[in-house]
Amino acid sequence: MDALSLLLNRRSLPKMKAPAPQGEALEAIFQAGLRAPDHAGLTPWQFIVAKEHGLQRLADVLVAAGKANGADEAALKKLANAPFRAPMVITVVAKVTAHAKVPVSEQLISAGCAAHAMQMAAVTQGFTGFWRTGEYAYHPLVKSGLGLAEDDEIVGFLYLGTPDCQTAKVPVRESERFVSYL
Ligand SMILES: Cc1cc2nc3c(=O)[nH]c(=O)nc-3n(C[C@H](O)[C@H](O)[C@H](O)COP(=O)(O)O)c2cc1C
């Protein structure tokens, strides 16, 4: 698949199965993330990989945050099951630092670009990805449970695996609605 076809046709597929990317394919996914645009060379990224036992550890962190929030049984069950929707979940983090010329928003955008690049790198290698957040991506107990600093921000949980459903149709969007010229 050439780069333009990938960008024009990729879809996020919510249903995926093992195997997750590994070895060179996984390294290529990391490297794609590490090529994200980056103002002032801050490299404001961290990728926390959960697979096998790591999925349970991620679930435990989510459930602990849910309990602290007073979530009901059904919500806790959903949190406990959430990471197991894929054989691998990469938490994509913006490692935010104070910088005179690079506001926090730019560091978040850079980490978001990393997440997107990683998803594209997965798709082009025959895997699929789904970028999720949800309220617990922003919960302080989830951040601390994953060993993150207070200023760090989770920009997404990137679910990765092998497609386990038909790809969806690509929505048609008229560029006229979104584009203007000065
Ligand atoms: C920052 C961010 C967070 C997202 N969080 C969720 C989420 O928690 N749950 C969800 O169903 N989709 C979420 N999405 C949207 C999906 O990743 C996906 O883009 C959407 O379902 C549209 O599918 P498509 O990418 O194939 O167009 C999020 C997207 C972004 C950029």
PDB file of C-alpha atoms and ligand atoms in Angstrom:
ATOM      1  CA  MET A   1       0.000   0.000   0.000  1.00  0.00           C
ATOM      2  CA  ASP A   2       1.505   3.351  -0.957  1.00  0.00           C
ATOM      3  CA  ALA A   3       1.509   6.195   1.545  1.00  0.00           C
ATOM      4  CA  LEU A   4      -1.310   8.164  -0.080  1.00  0.00           C
ATOM      5  CA  SER A   5      -3.608   5.125  -0.364  1.00  0.00           C
ATOM      6  CA  LEU A   6      -2.975   4.419   3.295  1.00  0.00           C
ATOM      7  CA  LEU A   7      -3.869   7.950   4.331  1.00  0.00           C
ATOM      8  CA  LEU A   8      -6.953   8.082   2.119  1.00  0.00           C
ATOM      9  CA  ASN A   9      -8.367   4.654   2.861  1.00  0.00           C
ATOM     10  CA  ARG A  10      -7.394   3.571   6.353  1.00  0.00           C
ATOM     11  CA  ARG A  11     -10.145   2.864   8.866  1.00  0.00           C
ATOM     12  CA  SER A  12     -10.016   2.199  12.576  1.00  0.00           C
ATOM     13  CA  LEU A  13     -11.287  -1.335  13.109  1.00  0.00           C
ATOM     14  CA  PRO A  14     -12.677  -1.943  16.592  1.00  0.00           C
ATOM     15  CA  LYS A  15     -12.509  -5.743  16.452  1.00  0.00           C
ATOM     16  CA  MET A  16      -9.070  -7.285  16.489  1.00  0.00           C
ATOM     17  CA  LYS A  17      -7.412 -10.512  17.497  1.00  0.00           C
ATOM     18  CA  ALA A  18      -3.936 -11.971  18.052  1.00  0.00           C
ATOM     19  CA  PRO A  19      -1.287 -11.770  16.880  1.00  0.00           C
ATOM     20  CA  ALA A  20      -0.236  -8.307  17.906  1.00  0.00           C
ATOM     21  CA  PRO A  21       2.679  -6.757  16.077  1.00  0.00           C
ATOM     22  CA  GLN A  22       6.009  -7.942  17.385  1.00  0.00           C
ATOM     23  CA  GLY A  23       9.691  -7.935  16.486  1.00  0.00           C
ATOM     24  CA  GLU A  24      10.594  -5.778  13.486  1.00  0.00           C
ATOM     25  CA  ALA A  25       6.959  -4.861  12.835  1.00  0.00           C
ATOM     26  CA  LEU A  26       6.559  -3.498  16.363  1.00  0.00           C
ATOM     27  CA  GLU A  27       9.892  -1.701  16.189  1.00  0.00           C
ATOM     28  CA  ALA A  28       8.765  -0.058  12.927  1.00  0.00           C
ATOM     29  CA  ILE A  29       5.626   1.108  14.737  1.00  0.00           C
ATOM     30  CA  PHE A  30       7.739   2.661  17.509  1.00  0.00           C
ATOM     31  CA  GLN A  31      10.031   4.275  14.948  1.00  0.00           C
ATOM     32  CA  ALA A  32       7.054   5.757  13.099  1.00  0.00           C
ATOM     33  CA  GLY A  33       5.908   7.312  16.388  1.00  0.00           C
ATOM     34  CA  LEU A  34       9.392   8.623  17.017  1.00  0.00           C
ATOM     35  CA  ARG A  35       9.294  10.451  13.654  1.00  0.00           C
ATOM     36  CA  ALA A  36       6.434  12.667  14.804  1.00  0.00           C
ATOM     37  CA  PRO A  37       6.950  16.382  14.257  1.00  0.00           C
ATOM     38  CA  ASP A  38       8.606  17.815  17.330  1.00  0.00           C
ATOM     39  CA  HIS A  39       9.151  21.539  17.991  1.00  0.00           C
ATOM     40  CA  ALA A  40      12.574  22.233  19.552  1.00  0.00           C
ATOM     41  CA  GLY A  41      13.506  18.562  19.660  1.00  0.00           C
ATOM     42  CA  LEU A  42      11.806  17.949  22.987  1.00  0.00           C
ATOM     43  CA  THR A  43      10.940  14.344  22.051  1.00  0.00           C
ATOM     44  CA  PRO A  44       7.898  14.615  24.342  1.00  0.00           C
ATOM     45  CA  TRP A  45       6.777  10.998  23.989  1.00  0.00           C
ATOM     46  CA  GLN A  46       6.511   7.804  25.937  1.00  0.00           C
ATOM     47  CA  PHE A  47       4.917   4.592  24.720  1.00  0.00           C
ATOM     48  CA  ILE A  48       3.846   2.130  27.395  1.00  0.00           C
ATOM     49  CA  VAL A  49       3.199  -1.292  25.905  1.00  0.00           C
ATOM     50  CA  ALA A  50       0.707  -3.675  27.493  1.00  0.00           C
ATOM     51  CA  LYS A  51       0.458  -7.244  26.227  1.00  0.00           C
ATOM     52  CA  GLU A  52      -0.186 -10.572  27.953  1.00  0.00           C
ATOM     53  CA  HIS A  53       0.211  -9.853  31.712  1.00  0.00           C
ATOM     54  CA  GLY A  54       0.543  -6.155  30.924  1.00  0.00           C
ATOM     55  CA  LEU A  55      -3.082  -6.082  29.782  1.00  0.00           C
ATOM     56  CA  GLN A  56      -4.107  -7.260  33.250  1.00  0.00           C
ATOM     57  CA  ARG A  57      -1.885  -4.626  34.854  1.00  0.00           C
ATOM     58  CA  LEU A  58      -3.522  -1.938  32.729  1.00  0.00           C
ATOM     59  CA  ALA A  59      -6.960  -3.278  33.646  1.00  0.00           C
ATOM     60  CA  ASP A  60      -6.018  -3.186  37.352  1.00  0.00           C
ATOM     61  CA  VAL A  61      -4.973   0.454  37.045  1.00  0.00           C
ATOM     62  CA  LEU A  62      -8.246   1.360  35.297  1.00  0.00           C
ATOM     63  CA  VAL A  63     -10.343  -0.510  37.868  1.00  0.00           C
ATOM     64  CA  ALA A  64      -8.513   1.172  40.774  1.00  0.00           C
ATOM     65  CA  ALA A  65      -9.309   4.563  39.261  1.00  0.00           C
ATOM     66  CA  GLY A  66     -12.916   3.479  38.695  1.00  0.00           C
ATOM     67  CA  LYS A  67     -13.268   2.402  42.333  1.00  0.00           C
ATOM     68  CA  ALA A  68     -11.816   5.721  43.497  1.00  0.00           C
ATOM     69  CA  ASN A  69     -14.460   7.417  41.345  1.00  0.00           C
ATOM     70  CA  GLY A  70     -17.239   5.338  42.893  1.00  0.00           C
ATOM     71  CA  ALA A  71     -18.024   3.600  39.599  1.00  0.00           C
ATOM     72  CA  ASP A  72     -20.785   0.975  39.821  1.00  0.00           C
ATOM     73  CA  GLU A  73     -20.285  -2.772  39.221  1.00  0.00           C
ATOM     74  CA  ALA A  74     -21.182  -2.566  35.532  1.00  0.00           C
ATOM     75  CA  ALA A  75     -18.743   0.268  34.921  1.00  0.00           C
ATOM     76  CA  LEU A  76     -15.993  -1.555  36.830  1.00  0.00           C
ATOM     77  CA  LYS A  77     -16.578  -4.681  34.733  1.00  0.00           C
ATOM     78  CA  LYS A  78     -16.286  -2.598  31.585  1.00  0.00           C
ATOM     79  CA  LEU A  79     -13.012  -1.116  32.802  1.00  0.00           C
ATOM     80  CA  ALA A  80     -11.694  -4.568  33.759  1.00  0.00           C
ATOM     81  CA  ASN A  81     -12.444  -5.886  30.273  1.00  0.00           C
ATOM     82  CA  ALA A  82     -11.399  -2.819  28.301  1.00  0.00           C
ATOM     83  CA  PRO A  83      -7.737  -3.671  27.609  1.00  0.00           C
ATOM     84  CA  PHE A  84      -8.632  -7.194  26.507  1.00  0.00           C
ATOM     85  CA  ARG A  85     -10.325  -5.907  23.370  1.00  0.00           C
ATOM     86  CA  ALA A  86      -6.927  -6.239  21.680  1.00  0.00           C
ATOM     87  CA  PRO A  87      -3.808  -8.329  22.149  1.00  0.00           C
ATOM     88  CA  MET A  88      -1.797  -5.143  22.674  1.00  0.00           C
ATOM     89  CA  VAL A  89      -2.533  -1.680  24.009  1.00  0.00           C
ATOM     90  CA  ILE A  90       0.049   1.069  23.769  1.00  0.00           C
ATOM     91  CA  THR A  91      -0.555   4.015  26.049  1.00  0.00           C
ATOM     92  CA  VAL A  92       0.742   7.036  24.168  1.00  0.00           C
ATOM     93  CA  VAL A  93       1.926   9.733  26.534  1.00  0.00           C
ATOM     94  CA  ALA A  94       2.926  13.336  26.079  1.00  0.00           C
ATOM     95  CA  LYS A  95       5.868  13.889  28.418  1.00  0.00           C
ATOM     96  CA  VAL A  96       5.158  17.542  28.998  1.00  0.00           C
ATOM     97  CA  THR A  97       7.925  19.939  30.003  1.00  0.00           C
ATOM     98  CA  ALA A  98       7.908  23.692  30.488  1.00  0.00           C
ATOM     99  CA  HIS A  99       9.512  25.426  27.497  1.00  0.00           C
ATOM    100  CA  ALA A 100       9.593  29.106  26.589  1.00  0.00           C
ATOM    101  CA  LYS A 101       8.762  28.497  22.922  1.00  0.00           C
ATOM    102  CA  VAL A 102       6.830  25.230  22.975  1.00  0.00           C
ATOM    103  CA  PRO A 103       3.507  25.418  24.774  1.00  0.00           C
ATOM    104  CA  VAL A 104       1.906  22.328  26.253  1.00  0.00           C
ATOM    105  CA  SER A 105      -0.591  22.247  23.382  1.00  0.00           C
ATOM    106  CA  GLU A 106       2.224  21.689  20.880  1.00  0.00           C
ATOM    107  CA  GLN A 107       3.624  18.844  22.932  1.00  0.00           C
ATOM    108  CA  LEU A 108       0.182  17.237  23.053  1.00  0.00           C
ATOM    109  CA  ILE A 109      -0.180  17.652  19.304  1.00  0.00           C
ATOM    110  CA  SER A 110       3.228  16.063  18.782  1.00  0.00           C
ATOM    111  CA  ALA A 111       2.250  13.049  20.889  1.00  0.00           C
ATOM    112  CA  GLY A 112      -1.036  12.864  18.960  1.00  0.00           C
ATOM    113  CA  CYS A 113       0.917  12.817  15.712  1.00  0.00           C
ATOM    114  CA  ALA A 114       2.991   9.972  17.161  1.00  0.00           C
ATOM    115  CA  ALA A 115      -0.174   8.016  17.948  1.00  0.00           C
ATOM    116  CA  HIS A 116      -1.489   8.526  14.425  1.00  0.00           C
ATOM    117  CA  ALA A 117       1.832   7.577  12.846  1.00  0.00           C
ATOM    118  CA  MET A 118       1.931   4.415  14.940  1.00  0.00           C
ATOM    119  CA  GLN A 119      -1.582   3.503  13.887  1.00  0.00           C
ATOM    120  CA  MET A 120      -0.684   4.056  10.225  1.00  0.00           C
ATOM    121  CA  ALA A 121       2.500   2.000  10.597  1.00  0.00           C
ATOM    122  CA  ALA A 122       0.421  -0.806  12.065  1.00  0.00           C
ATOM    123  CA  VAL A 123      -2.153  -0.672   9.261  1.00  0.00           C
ATOM    124  CA  THR A 124       0.402  -0.637   6.491  1.00  0.00           C
ATOM    125  CA  GLN A 125       1.944  -3.808   7.933  1.00  0.00           C
ATOM    126  CA  GLY A 126      -1.370  -5.679   7.896  1.00  0.00           C
ATOM    127  CA  PHE A 127      -2.418  -4.963  11.471  1.00  0.00           C
ATOM    128  CA  THR A 128      -5.159  -2.679  12.651  1.00  0.00           C
ATOM    129  CA  GLY A 129      -5.413  -0.079  15.346  1.00  0.00           C
ATOM    130  CA  PHE A 130      -8.027   1.789  17.292  1.00  0.00           C
ATOM    131  CA  TRP A 131      -7.273   4.994  19.184  1.00  0.00           C
ATOM    132  CA  ARG A 132      -9.286   5.334  22.386  1.00  0.00           C
ATOM    133  CA  THR A 133      -9.309   7.633  25.361  1.00  0.00           C
ATOM    134  CA  GLY A 134     -12.381   7.853  27.610  1.00  0.00           C
ATOM    135  CA  GLU A 135     -12.542   9.686  30.928  1.00  0.00           C
ATOM    136  CA  TYR A 136      -9.964   7.417  32.571  1.00  0.00           C
ATOM    137  CA  ALA A 137      -7.252   8.526  30.167  1.00  0.00           C
ATOM    138  CA  TYR A 138      -7.314  11.776  32.123  1.00  0.00           C
ATOM    139  CA  HIS A 139      -7.637  10.325  35.609  1.00  0.00           C
ATOM    140  CA  PRO A 140      -4.737  11.110  37.979  1.00  0.00           C
ATOM    141  CA  LEU A 141      -4.764   7.558  39.385  1.00  0.00           C
ATOM    142  CA  VAL A 142      -4.362   6.114  35.899  1.00  0.00           C
ATOM    143  CA  LYS A 143      -1.418   8.413  35.283  1.00  0.00           C
ATOM    144  CA  SER A 144       0.234   7.570  38.599  1.00  0.00           C
ATOM    145  CA  GLY A 145      -0.619   3.872  38.206  1.00  0.00           C
ATOM    146  CA  LEU A 146       1.307   3.886  34.935  1.00  0.00           C
ATOM    147  CA  GLY A 147       4.245   5.637  36.562  1.00  0.00           C
ATOM    148  CA  LEU A 148       3.633   8.986  34.900  1.00  0.00           C
ATOM    149  CA  ALA A 149       4.373  12.421  36.298  1.00  0.00           C
ATOM    150  CA  GLU A 150       1.553  14.810  37.164  1.00  0.00           C
ATOM    151  CA  ASP A 151       2.228  17.008  34.118  1.00  0.00           C
ATOM    152  CA  ASP A 152       2.285  14.093  31.689  1.00  0.00           C
ATOM    153  CA  GLU A 153      -0.805  13.562  29.556  1.00  0.00           C
ATOM    154  CA  ILE A 154      -2.154  10.359  28.091  1.00  0.00           C
ATOM    155  CA  VAL A 155      -3.178  11.236  24.544  1.00  0.00           C
ATOM    156  CA  GLY A 156      -4.539   7.818  23.808  1.00  0.00           C
ATOM    157  CA  PHE A 157      -4.670   4.099  24.304  1.00  0.00           C
ATOM    158  CA  LEU A 158      -3.708   2.649  20.942  1.00  0.00           C
ATOM    159  CA  TYR A 159      -5.278  -0.797  20.618  1.00  0.00           C
ATOM    160  CA  LEU A 160      -3.336  -2.923  18.150  1.00  0.00           C
ATOM    161  CA  GLY A 161      -3.887  -6.346  16.682  1.00  0.00           C
ATOM    162  CA  THR A 162      -4.878  -8.316  13.614  1.00  0.00           C
ATOM    163  CA  PRO A 163      -8.158  -7.305  11.951  1.00  0.00           C
ATOM    164  CA  ASP A 164     -11.093  -9.442  13.073  1.00  0.00           C
ATOM    165  CA  CYS A 165     -13.868  -7.730  11.124  1.00  0.00           C
ATOM    166  CA  GLN A 166     -14.558  -6.368   7.688  1.00  0.00           C
ATOM    167  CA  THR A 167     -13.095  -2.986   7.020  1.00  0.00           C
ATOM    168  CA  ALA A 168     -15.712  -0.249   7.048  1.00  0.00           C
ATOM    169  CA  LYS A 169     -16.487   2.025   4.133  1.00  0.00           C
ATOM    170  CA  VAL A 170     -14.431   5.172   3.950  1.00  0.00           C
ATOM    171  CA  PRO A 171     -16.693   8.171   4.567  1.00  0.00           C
ATOM    172  CA  VAL A 172     -16.935  10.668   1.743  1.00  0.00           C
ATOM    173  CA  ARG A 173     -16.196  14.185   2.879  1.00  0.00           C
ATOM    174  CA  GLU A 174     -16.470  17.091   0.492  1.00  0.00           C
ATOM    175  CA  SER A 175     -13.324  19.129   0.924  1.00  0.00           C
ATOM    176  CA  GLU A 176     -15.256  22.331   0.104  1.00  0.00           C
ATOM    177  CA  ARG A 177     -16.868  22.128   3.537  1.00  0.00           C
ATOM    178  CA  PHE A 178     -13.525  22.215   5.303  1.00  0.00           C
ATOM    179  CA  VAL A 179     -11.228  24.203   3.052  1.00  0.00           C
ATOM    180  CA  SER A 180     -11.097  27.884   2.338  1.00  0.00           C
ATOM    181  CA  TYR A 181      -8.558  30.011   0.509  1.00  0.00           C
ATOM    182  CA  LEU A 182      -7.347  33.455   1.401  1.00  0.00           C
TER     183      LEU A 182
HETATM  184  C1  LIG B   1      -7.870  11.583  20.744  1.00  0.00           C
HETATM  185  C2  LIG B   1      -8.888  10.583  20.265  1.00  0.00           C
HETATM  186  C3  LIG B   1      -9.595   9.841  21.195  1.00  0.00           C
HETATM  187  C4  LIG B   1     -10.558   8.919  20.792  1.00  0.00           C
HETATM  188  N1  LIG B   1     -11.222   8.196  21.730  1.00  0.00           N
HETATM  189  C5  LIG B   1     -12.144   7.297  21.351  1.00  0.00           C
HETATM  190  C6  LIG B   1     -12.814   6.504  22.324  1.00  0.00           C
HETATM  191  O1  LIG B   1     -12.549   6.584  23.516  1.00  0.00           O
HETATM  192  N2  LIG B   1     -13.768   5.647  21.881  1.00  0.00           N
HETATM  193  C7  LIG B   1     -14.083   5.537  20.539  1.00  0.00           C
HETATM  194  O2  LIG B   1     -14.971   4.747  20.213  1.00  0.00           O
HETATM  195  N3  LIG B   1     -13.437   6.268  19.606  1.00  0.00           N
HETATM  196  C8  LIG B   1     -12.480   7.131  19.968  1.00  0.00           C
HETATM  197  N4  LIG B   1     -11.809   7.859  19.020  1.00  0.00           N
HETATM  198  C9  LIG B   1     -12.193   7.726  17.593  1.00  0.00           C
HETATM  199  C10 LIG B   1     -11.656   6.467  16.927  1.00  0.00           C
HETATM  200  O3  LIG B   1     -10.273   6.293  17.184  1.00  0.00           O
HETATM  201  C11 LIG B   1     -11.859   6.541  15.392  1.00  0.00           C
HETATM  202  O4  LIG B   1     -11.085   7.564  14.843  1.00  0.00           O
HETATM  203  C12 LIG B   1     -13.313   6.731  15.013  1.00  0.00           C
HETATM  204  O5  LIG B   1     -14.058   5.600  15.440  1.00  0.00           O
HETATM  205  C13 LIG B   1     -13.518   6.950  13.516  1.00  0.00           C
HETATM  206  O6  LIG B   1     -13.038   5.871  12.785  1.00  0.00           O
HETATM  207  P1  LIG B   1     -11.971   6.089  11.607  1.00  0.00           P
HETATM  208  O7  LIG B   1     -10.657   6.427  12.278  1.00  0.00           O
HETATM  209  O8  LIG B   1     -11.944   4.804  10.862  1.00  0.00           O
HETATM  210  O9  LIG B   1     -12.475   7.215  10.771  1.00  0.00           O
HETATM  211  C14 LIG B   1     -10.816   8.753  19.408  1.00  0.00           C
HETATM  212  C15 LIG B   1     -10.070   9.479  18.470  1.00  0.00           C
HETATM  213  C16 LIG B   1      -9.117  10.373  18.886  1.00  0.00           C
HETATM  214  C17 LIG B   1      -8.322  11.163  17.861  1.00  0.00           C
END
